[in-house]
PDB file of C-alpha atoms in Angstrom:
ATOM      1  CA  UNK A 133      22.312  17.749  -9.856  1.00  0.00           C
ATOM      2  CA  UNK A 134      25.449  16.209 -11.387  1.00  0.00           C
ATOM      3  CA  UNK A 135      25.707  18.965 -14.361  1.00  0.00           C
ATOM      4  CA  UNK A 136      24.165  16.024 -17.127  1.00  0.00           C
ATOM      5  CA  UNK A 137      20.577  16.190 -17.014  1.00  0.00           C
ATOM      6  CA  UNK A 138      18.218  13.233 -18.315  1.00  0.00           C
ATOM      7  CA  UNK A 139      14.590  13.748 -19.142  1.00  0.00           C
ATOM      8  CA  UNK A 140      12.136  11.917 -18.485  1.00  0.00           C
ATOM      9  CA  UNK A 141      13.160  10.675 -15.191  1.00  0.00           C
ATOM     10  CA  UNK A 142      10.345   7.347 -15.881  1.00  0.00           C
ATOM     11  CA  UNK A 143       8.628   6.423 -18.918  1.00  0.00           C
ATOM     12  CA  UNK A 144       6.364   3.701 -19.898  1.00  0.00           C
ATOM     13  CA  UNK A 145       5.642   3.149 -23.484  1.00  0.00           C
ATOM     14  CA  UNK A 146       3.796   0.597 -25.216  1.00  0.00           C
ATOM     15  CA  UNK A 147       5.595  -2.077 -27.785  1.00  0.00           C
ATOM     16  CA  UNK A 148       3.924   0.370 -30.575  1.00  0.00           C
ATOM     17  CA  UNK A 149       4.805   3.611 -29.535  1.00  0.00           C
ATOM     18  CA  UNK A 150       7.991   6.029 -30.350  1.00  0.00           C
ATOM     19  CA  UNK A 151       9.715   8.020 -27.539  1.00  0.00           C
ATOM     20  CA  UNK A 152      12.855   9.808 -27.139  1.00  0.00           C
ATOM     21  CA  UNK A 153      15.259  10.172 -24.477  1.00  0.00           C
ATOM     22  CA  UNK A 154      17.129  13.005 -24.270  1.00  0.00           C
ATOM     23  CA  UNK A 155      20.381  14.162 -21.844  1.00  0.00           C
ATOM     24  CA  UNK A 156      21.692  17.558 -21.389  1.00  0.00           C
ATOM     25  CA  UNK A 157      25.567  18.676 -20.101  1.00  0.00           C
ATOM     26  CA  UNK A 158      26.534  22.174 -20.025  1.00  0.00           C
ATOM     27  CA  UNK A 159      30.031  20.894 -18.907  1.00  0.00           C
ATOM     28  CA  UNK A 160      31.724  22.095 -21.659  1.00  0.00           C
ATOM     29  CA  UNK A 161      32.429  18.632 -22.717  1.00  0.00           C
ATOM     30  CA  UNK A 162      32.841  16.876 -25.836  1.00  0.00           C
ATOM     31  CA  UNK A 163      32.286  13.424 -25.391  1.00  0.00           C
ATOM     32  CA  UNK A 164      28.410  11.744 -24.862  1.00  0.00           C
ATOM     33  CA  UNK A 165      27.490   7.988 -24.075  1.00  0.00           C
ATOM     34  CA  UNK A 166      24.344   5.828 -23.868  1.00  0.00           C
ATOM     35  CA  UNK A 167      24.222   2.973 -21.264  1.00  0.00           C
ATOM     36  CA  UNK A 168      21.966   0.357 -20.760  1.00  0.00           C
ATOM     37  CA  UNK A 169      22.026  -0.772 -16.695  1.00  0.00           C
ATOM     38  CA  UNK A 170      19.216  -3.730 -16.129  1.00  0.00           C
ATOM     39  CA  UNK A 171      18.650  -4.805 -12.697  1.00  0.00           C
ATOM     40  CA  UNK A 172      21.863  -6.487 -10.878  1.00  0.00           C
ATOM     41  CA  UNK A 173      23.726  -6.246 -14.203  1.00  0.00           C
ATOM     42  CA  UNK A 174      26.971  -4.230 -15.219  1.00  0.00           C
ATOM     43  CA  UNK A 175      26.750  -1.238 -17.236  1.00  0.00           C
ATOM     44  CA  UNK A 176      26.435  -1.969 -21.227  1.00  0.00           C
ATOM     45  CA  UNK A 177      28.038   0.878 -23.630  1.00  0.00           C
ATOM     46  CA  UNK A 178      25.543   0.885 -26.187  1.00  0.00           C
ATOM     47  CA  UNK A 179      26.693   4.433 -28.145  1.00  0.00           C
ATOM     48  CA  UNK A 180      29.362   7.000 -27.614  1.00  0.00           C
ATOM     49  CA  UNK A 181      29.615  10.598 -28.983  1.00  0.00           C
ATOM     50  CA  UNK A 182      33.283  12.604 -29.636  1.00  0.00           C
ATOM     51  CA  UNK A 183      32.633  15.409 -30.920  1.00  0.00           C
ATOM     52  CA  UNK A 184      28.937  15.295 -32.636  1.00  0.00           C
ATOM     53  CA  UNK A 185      30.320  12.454 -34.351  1.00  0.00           C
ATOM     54  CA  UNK A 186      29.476   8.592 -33.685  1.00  0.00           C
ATOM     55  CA  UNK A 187      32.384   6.458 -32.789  1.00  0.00           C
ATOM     56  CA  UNK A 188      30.975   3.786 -31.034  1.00  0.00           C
ATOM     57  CA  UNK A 189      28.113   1.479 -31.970  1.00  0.00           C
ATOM     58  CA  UNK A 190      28.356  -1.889 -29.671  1.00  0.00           C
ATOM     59  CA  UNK A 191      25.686  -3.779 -31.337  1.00  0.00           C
ATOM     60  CA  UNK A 192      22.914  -2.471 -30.661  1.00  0.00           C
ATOM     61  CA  UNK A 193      19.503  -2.848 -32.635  1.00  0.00           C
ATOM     62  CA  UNK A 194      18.187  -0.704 -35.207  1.00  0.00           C
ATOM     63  CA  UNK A 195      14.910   0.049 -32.739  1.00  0.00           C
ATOM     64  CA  UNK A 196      17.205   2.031 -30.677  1.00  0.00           C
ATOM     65  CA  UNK A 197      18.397   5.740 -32.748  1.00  0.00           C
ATOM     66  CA  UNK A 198      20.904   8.139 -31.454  1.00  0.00           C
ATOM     67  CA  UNK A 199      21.256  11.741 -32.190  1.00  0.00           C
ATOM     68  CA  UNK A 200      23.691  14.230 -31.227  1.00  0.00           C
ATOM     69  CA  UNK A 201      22.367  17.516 -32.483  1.00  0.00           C
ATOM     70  CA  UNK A 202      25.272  19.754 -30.715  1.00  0.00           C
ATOM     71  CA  UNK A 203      28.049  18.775 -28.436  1.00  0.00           C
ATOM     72  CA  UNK A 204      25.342  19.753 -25.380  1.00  0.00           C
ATOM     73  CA  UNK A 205      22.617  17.515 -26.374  1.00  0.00           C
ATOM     74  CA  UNK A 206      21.925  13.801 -26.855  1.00  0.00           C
ATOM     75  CA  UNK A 207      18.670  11.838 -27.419  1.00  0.00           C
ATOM     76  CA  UNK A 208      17.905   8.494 -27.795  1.00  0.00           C
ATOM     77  CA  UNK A 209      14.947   7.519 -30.340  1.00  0.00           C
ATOM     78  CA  UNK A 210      13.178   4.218 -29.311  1.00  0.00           C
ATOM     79  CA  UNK A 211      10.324   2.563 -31.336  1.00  0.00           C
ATOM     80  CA  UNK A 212       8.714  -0.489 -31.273  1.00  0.00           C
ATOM     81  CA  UNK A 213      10.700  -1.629 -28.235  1.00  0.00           C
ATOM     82  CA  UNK A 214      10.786  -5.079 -26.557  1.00  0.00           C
ATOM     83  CA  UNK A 215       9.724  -5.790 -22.714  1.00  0.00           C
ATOM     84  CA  UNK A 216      13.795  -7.196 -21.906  1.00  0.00           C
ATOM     85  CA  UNK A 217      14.506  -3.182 -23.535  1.00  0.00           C
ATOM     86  CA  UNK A 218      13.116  -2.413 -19.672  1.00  0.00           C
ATOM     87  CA  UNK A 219      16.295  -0.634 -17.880  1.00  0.00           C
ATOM     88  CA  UNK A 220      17.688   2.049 -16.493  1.00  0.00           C
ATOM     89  CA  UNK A 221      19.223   4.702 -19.278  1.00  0.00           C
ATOM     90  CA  UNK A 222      22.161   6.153 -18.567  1.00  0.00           C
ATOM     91  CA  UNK A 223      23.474   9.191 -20.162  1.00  0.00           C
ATOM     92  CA  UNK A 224      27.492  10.428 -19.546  1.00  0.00           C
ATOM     93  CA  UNK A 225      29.958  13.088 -20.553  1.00  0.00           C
ATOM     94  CA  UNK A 226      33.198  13.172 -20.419  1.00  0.00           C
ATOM     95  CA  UNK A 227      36.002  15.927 -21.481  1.00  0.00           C
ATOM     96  CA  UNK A 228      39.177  14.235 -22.888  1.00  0.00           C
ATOM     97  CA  UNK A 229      41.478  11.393 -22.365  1.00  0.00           C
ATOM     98  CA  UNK A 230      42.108  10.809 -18.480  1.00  0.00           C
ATOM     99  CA  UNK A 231      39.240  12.064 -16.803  1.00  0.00           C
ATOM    100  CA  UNK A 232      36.174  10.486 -15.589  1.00  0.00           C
ATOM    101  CA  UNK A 233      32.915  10.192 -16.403  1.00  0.00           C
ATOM    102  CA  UNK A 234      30.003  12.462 -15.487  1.00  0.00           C
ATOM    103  CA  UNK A 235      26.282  10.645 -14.955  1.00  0.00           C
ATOM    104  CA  UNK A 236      23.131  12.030 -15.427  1.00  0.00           C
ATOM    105  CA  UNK A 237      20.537  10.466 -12.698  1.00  0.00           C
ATOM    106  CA  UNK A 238      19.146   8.078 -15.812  1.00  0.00           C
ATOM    107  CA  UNK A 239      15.553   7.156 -17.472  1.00  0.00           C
ATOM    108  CA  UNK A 240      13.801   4.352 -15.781  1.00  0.00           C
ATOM    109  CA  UNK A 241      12.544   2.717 -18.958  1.00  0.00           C
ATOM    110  CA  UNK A 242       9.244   0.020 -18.629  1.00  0.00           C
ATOM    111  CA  UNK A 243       8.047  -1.049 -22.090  1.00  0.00           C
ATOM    112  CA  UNK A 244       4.518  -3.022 -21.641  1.00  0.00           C
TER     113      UNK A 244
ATOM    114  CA  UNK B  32      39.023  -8.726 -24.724  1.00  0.00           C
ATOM    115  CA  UNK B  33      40.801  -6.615 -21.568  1.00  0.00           C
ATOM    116  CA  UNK B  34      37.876  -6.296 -18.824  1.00  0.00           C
ATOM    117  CA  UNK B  35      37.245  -5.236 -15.248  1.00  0.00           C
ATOM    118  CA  UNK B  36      36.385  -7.232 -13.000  1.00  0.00           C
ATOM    119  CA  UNK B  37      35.584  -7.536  -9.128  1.00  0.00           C
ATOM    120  CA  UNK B  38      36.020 -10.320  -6.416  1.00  0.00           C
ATOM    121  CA  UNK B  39      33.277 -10.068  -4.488  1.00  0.00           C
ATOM    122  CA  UNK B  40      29.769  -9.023  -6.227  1.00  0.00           C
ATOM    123  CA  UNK B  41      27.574  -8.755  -2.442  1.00  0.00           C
ATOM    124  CA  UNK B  42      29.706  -7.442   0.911  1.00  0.00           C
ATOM    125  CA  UNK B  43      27.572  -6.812   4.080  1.00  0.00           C
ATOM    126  CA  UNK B  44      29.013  -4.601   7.373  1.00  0.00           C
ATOM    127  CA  UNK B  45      27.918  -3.447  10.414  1.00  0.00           C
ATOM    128  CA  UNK B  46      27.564   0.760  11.044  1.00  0.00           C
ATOM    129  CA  UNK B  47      30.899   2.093  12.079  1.00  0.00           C
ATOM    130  CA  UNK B  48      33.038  -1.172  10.170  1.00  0.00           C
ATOM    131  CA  UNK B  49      35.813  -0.293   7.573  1.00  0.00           C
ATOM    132  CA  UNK B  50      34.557  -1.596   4.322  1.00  0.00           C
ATOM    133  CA  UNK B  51      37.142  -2.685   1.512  1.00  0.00           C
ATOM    134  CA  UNK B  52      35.374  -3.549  -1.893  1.00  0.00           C
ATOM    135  CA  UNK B  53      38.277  -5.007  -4.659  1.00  0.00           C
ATOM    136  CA  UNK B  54      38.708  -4.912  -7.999  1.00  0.00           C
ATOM    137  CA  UNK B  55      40.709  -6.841 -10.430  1.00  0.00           C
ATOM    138  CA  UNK B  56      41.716  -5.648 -13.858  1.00  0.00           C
ATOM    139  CA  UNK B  57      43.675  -6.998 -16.889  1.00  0.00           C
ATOM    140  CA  UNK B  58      44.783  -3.860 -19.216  1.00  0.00           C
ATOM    141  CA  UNK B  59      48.534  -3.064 -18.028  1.00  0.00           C
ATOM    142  CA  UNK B  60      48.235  -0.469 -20.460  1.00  0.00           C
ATOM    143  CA  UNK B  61      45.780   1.412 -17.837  1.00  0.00           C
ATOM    144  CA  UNK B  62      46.721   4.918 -16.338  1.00  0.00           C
ATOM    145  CA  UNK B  63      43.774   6.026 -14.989  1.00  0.00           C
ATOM    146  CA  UNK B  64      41.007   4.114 -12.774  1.00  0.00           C
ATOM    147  CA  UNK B  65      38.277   5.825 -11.260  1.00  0.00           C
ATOM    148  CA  UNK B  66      35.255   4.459  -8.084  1.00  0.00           C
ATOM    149  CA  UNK B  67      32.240   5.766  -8.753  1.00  0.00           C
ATOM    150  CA  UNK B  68      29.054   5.069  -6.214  1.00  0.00           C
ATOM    151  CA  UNK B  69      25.540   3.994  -7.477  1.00  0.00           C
ATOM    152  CA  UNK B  70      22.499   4.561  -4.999  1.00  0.00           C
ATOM    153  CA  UNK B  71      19.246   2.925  -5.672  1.00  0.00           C
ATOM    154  CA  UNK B  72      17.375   5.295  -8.571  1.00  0.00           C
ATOM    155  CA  UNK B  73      20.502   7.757  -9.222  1.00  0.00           C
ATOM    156  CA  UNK B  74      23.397   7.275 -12.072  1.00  0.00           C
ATOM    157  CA  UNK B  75      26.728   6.603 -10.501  1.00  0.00           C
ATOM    158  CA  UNK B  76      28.652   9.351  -8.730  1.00  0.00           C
ATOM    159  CA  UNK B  77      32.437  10.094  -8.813  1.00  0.00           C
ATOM    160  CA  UNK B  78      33.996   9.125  -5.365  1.00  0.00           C
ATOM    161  CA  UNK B  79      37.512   8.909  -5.996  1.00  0.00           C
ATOM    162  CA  UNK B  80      39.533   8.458  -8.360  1.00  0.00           C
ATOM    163  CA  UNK B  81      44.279   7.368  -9.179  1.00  0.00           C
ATOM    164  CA  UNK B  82      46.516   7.736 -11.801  1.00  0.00           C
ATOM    165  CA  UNK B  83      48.633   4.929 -12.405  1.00  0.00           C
ATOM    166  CA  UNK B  84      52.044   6.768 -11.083  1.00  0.00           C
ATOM    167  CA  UNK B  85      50.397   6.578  -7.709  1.00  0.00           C
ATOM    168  CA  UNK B  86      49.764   3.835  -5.183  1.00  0.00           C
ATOM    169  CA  UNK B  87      47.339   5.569  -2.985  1.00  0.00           C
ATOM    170  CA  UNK B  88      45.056   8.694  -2.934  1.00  0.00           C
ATOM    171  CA  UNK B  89      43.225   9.413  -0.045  1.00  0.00           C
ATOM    172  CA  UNK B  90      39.612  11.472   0.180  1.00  0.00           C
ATOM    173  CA  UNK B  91      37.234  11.726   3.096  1.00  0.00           C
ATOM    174  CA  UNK B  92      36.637   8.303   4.557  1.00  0.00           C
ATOM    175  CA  UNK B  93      37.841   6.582   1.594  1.00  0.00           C
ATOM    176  CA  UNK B  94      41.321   5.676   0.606  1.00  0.00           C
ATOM    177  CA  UNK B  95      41.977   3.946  -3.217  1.00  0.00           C
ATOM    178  CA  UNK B  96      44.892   1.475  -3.361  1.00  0.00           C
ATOM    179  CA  UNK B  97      46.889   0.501  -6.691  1.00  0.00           C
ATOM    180  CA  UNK B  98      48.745  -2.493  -6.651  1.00  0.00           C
ATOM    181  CA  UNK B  99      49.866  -2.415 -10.606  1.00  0.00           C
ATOM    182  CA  UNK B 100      52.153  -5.695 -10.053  1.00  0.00           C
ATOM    183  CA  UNK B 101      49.163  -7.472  -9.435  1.00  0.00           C
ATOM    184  CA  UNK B 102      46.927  -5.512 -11.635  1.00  0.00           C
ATOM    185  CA  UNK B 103      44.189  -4.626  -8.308  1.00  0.00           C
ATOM    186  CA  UNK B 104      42.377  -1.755  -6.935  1.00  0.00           C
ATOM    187  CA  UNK B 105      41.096  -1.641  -3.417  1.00  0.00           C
ATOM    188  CA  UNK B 106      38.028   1.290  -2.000  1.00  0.00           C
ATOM    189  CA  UNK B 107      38.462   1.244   1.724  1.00  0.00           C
ATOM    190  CA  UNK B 108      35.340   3.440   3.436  1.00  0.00           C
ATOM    191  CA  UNK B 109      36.647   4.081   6.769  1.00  0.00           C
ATOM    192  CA  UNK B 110      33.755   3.784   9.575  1.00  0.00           C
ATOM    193  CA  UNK B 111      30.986   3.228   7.192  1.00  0.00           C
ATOM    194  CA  UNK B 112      27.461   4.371   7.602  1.00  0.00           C
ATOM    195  CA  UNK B 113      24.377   3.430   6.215  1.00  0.00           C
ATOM    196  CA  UNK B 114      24.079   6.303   3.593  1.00  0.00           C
ATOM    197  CA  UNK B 115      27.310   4.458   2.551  1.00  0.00           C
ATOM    198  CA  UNK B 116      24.622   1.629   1.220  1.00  0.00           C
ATOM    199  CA  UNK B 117      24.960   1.651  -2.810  1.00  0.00           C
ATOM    200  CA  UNK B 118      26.547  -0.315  -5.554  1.00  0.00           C
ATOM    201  CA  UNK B 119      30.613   0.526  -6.021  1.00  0.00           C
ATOM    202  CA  UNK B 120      32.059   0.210  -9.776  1.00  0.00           C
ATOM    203  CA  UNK B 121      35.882   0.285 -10.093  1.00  0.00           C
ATOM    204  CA  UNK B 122      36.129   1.939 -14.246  1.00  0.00           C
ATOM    205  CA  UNK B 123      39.950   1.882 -15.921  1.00  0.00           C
ATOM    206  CA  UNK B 124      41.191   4.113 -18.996  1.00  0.00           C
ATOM    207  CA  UNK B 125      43.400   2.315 -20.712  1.00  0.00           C
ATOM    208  CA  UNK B 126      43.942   4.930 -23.551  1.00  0.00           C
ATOM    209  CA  UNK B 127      43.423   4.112 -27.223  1.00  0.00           C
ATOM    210  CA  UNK B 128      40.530   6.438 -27.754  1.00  0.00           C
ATOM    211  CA  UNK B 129      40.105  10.566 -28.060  1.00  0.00           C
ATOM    212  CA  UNK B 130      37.482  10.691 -25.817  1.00  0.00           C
ATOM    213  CA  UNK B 131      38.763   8.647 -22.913  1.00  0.00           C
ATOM    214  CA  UNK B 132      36.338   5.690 -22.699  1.00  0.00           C
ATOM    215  CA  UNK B 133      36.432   4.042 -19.451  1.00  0.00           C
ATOM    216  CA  UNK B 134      35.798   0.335 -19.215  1.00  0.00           C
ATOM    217  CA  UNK B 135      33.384  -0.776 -15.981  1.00  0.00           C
ATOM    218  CA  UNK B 136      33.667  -3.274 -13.508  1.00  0.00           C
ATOM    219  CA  UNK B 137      30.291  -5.254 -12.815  1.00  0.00           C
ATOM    220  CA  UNK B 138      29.664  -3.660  -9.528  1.00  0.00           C
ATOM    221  CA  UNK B 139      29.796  -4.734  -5.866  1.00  0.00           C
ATOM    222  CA  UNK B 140      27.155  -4.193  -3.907  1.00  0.00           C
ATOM    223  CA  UNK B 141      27.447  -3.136  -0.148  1.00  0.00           C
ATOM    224  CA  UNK B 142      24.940  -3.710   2.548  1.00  0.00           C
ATOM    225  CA  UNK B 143      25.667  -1.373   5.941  1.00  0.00           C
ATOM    226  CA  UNK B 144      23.819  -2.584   8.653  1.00  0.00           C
ATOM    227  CA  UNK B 145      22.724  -0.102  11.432  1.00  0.00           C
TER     228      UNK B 145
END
């Protein structure tokens, strides 16, 4: 355990269907990020969190929906994916300015 | 815009080898770089990590190098093993931001043959 947790570990969903994602840090910190890893490929920032508060959107489509209920929790609300949204989902804290990142172990996404 | 990047995307060793994976990266304004270690079906871990008023910080079997004049960061792995087997990303901070957003590297990957 890393301290950021990420349920589910797998999910399969259908083109049709709506699932969340959700990632849990008791780290007392205060920053929260989405990535996007597909196979062979560097990490993509696709949200980040500072303080319950959006501050990063890097283009990513509407079909994909943030939330950041508390500074703990973060979810990620999918519906009516596409087969290329098939990844790896990465959730990460972070505390301030100068430290590192902290992982969760990720969602192995398949849409079919 | 600024990026990290690395020199070699694939390295391959043999058990017991020193392994150096390199990164290059572009910000000057960076002051804080960080290696972090991806095994197949796990997020990436934390290895090691430099400020940018050092030139070397050594852990357990791995040593980080900063050479700012040339903008490049080195991960030695002394003796390497085959647990050692995983993708490495080199990650800068180059400021600008509250929350300390890192920027990624696109990952070498490194093969330890027994």
């Amino acid at each position: 355990e890393t301290g950021v947790t990420q349920t589910p570990r797998h999910l399969v969903m259908g083109m049709t269907n709506k699932k969340s994602l959700k990632c849990e840090q008791h780290l007392g910190h205060n920053a929260m990020y989405w990535y996007k890893q597909s196979a062979k490929k560097p990490l993509e920032l696709m949200f980040v969190y500072s303080l319950e508060e959006r501050v990063e959107n890097n283009s990513v489509p509407s079909r994909f929906s943030p939330e950041c209920p508390n500074s703990s929790h973060l979810f990620l609300h999918l519906h009516t994916l596409q087969p290329e949204d098939s990844a790896l989902y990465l959730c990460a804290s972070s505390r301030a300015t100068g430290s590192g990142y902290t992982f969760g172990s990720g969602t192995r996404l398949t849409v079919v | 815009g600024e990026s990290v990047g690395l020199h070699l995307p694939t390295l391959s060793v043999q058990e017991g080898d020193n392994s150096i994976i390199n990164c290059a990266y572009s910000n000057s304004a960076s002051d804080y770089f960080i290696w972090y270690k991806q095994e197949s079906g796990k997020g990436p871990q934390f290895i090691i990590d430099i400020r940018s008023n050092m030139d070397k910080r050594q852990g357990q079997r791995v040593t980080v190098l900063l050479n700012k004049t040339v903008k490049h960061l080195s991960l030695q792995i002394a003796a390497t093993q085959p647990g050692d087997s995983a993708v490495y990303f080199c990650a800068e901070n180059a400021g600008g931001t509250s929350y300390g957003k890192l920027t990624f590297g696109q990952g070498t990957i490194l093969t330890v043959h027994p």
